[in-house]
mmCIF file of C-alpha atoms in Angstrom:
data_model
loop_
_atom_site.group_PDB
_atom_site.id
_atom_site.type_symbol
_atom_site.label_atom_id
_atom_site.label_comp_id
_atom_site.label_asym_id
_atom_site.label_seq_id
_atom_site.Cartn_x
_atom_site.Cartn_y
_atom_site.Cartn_z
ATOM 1 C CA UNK N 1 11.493 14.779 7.347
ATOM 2 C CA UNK N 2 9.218 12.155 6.282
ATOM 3 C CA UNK N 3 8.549 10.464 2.892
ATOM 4 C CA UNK N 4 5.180 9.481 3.800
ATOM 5 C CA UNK N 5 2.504 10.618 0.763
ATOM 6 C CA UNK N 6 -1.116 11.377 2.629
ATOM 7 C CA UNK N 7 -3.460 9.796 -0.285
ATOM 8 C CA UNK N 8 -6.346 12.694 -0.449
ATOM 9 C CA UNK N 9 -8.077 10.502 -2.722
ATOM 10 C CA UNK N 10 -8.121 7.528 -0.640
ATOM 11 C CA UNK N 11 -9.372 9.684 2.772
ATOM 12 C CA UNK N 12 -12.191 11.580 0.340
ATOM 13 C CA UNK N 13 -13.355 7.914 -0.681
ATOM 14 C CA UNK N 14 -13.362 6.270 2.592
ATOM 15 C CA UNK N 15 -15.292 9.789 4.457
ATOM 16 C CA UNK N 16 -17.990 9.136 1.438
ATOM 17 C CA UNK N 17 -18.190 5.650 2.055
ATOM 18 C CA UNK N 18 -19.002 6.083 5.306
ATOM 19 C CA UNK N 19 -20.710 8.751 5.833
ATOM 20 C CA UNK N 20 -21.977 9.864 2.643
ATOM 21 C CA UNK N 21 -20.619 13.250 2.358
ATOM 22 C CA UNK N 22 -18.229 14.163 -0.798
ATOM 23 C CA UNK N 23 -15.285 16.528 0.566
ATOM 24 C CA UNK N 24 -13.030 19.055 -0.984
ATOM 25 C CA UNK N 25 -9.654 18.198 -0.941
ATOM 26 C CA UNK N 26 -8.899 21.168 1.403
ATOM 27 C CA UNK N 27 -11.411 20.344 3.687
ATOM 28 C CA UNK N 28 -10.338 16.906 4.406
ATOM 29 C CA UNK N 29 -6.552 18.551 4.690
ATOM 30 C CA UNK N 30 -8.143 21.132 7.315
ATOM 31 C CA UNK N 31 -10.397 18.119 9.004
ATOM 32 C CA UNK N 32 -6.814 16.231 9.168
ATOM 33 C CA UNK N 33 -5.035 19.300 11.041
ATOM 34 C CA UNK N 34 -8.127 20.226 13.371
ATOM 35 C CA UNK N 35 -8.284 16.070 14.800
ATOM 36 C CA UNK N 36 -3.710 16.679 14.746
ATOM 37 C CA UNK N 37 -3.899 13.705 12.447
ATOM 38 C CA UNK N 38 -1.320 16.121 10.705
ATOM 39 C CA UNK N 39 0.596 19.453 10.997
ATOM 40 C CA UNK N 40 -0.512 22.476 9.455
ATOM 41 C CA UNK N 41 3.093 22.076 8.024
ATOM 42 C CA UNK N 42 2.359 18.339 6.083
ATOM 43 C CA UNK N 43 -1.099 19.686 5.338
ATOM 44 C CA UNK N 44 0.211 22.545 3.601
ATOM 45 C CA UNK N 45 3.091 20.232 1.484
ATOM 46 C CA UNK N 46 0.479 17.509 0.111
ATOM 47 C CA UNK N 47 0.446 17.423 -3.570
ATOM 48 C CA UNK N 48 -2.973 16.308 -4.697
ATOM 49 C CA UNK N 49 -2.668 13.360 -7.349
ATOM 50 C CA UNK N 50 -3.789 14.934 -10.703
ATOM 51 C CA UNK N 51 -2.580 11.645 -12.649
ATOM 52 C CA UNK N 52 -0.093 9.228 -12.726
ATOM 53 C CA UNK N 53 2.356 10.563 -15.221
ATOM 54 C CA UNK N 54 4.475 12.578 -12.993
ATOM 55 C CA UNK N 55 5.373 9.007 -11.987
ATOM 56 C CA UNK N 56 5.297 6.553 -14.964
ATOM 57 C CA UNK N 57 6.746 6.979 -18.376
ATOM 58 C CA UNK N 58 4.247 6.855 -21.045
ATOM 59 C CA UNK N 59 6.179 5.045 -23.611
ATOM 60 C CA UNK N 60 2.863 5.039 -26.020
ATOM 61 C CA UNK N 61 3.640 8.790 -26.719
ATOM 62 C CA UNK N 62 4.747 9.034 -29.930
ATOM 63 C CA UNK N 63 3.562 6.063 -31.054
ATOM 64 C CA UNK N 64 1.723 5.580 -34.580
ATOM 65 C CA UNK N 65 -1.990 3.899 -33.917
ATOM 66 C CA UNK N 66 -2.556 3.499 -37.660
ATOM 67 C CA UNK N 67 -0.313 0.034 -39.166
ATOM 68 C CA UNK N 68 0.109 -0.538 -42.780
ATOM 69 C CA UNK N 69 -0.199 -4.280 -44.363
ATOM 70 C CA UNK N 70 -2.995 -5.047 -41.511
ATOM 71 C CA UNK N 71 -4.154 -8.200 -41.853
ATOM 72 C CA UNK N 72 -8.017 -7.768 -42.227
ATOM 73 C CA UNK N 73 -7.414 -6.441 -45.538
ATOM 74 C CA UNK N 74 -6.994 -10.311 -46.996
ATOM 75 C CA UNK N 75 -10.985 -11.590 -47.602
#
């Protein structure tokens, strides 16, 4: 089995950048299996990149955005 990721997001800005035309994500994955770029088996196991935090750790969760003694108090 492969570990090759299929970038929708990539495809759907390259297809627009050349031709003009803004795809569905499905479509391009149904485009893909009619020209047997893929199977109907990878098409149907793509995950479609929401954001990146399935892959990162946010370490700014949690994390206070107000600081006491700032400095711009001081005139």
């Amino acid at each position: 089995m492969s570990t090759t990721q299929i970038n929708l997001h990539y495809i759907r800005a390259a297809i627009l950048a050349n031709t003009g035309v803004d795809l569905e994500f499905n479509e391009i994955k149904k485009l893909l299996v009619e020209e047997k770029l893929i199977t109907q088996s990878q098409a149907s196991k793509i995950k479609i990149l929401k954001n990146y935090s399935e892959y990162y750790d946010d370490y700014t969760i949690g994390r206070s955005s107000s600081s006491s003694g700032s400095s711009n108090e001081e005139k």
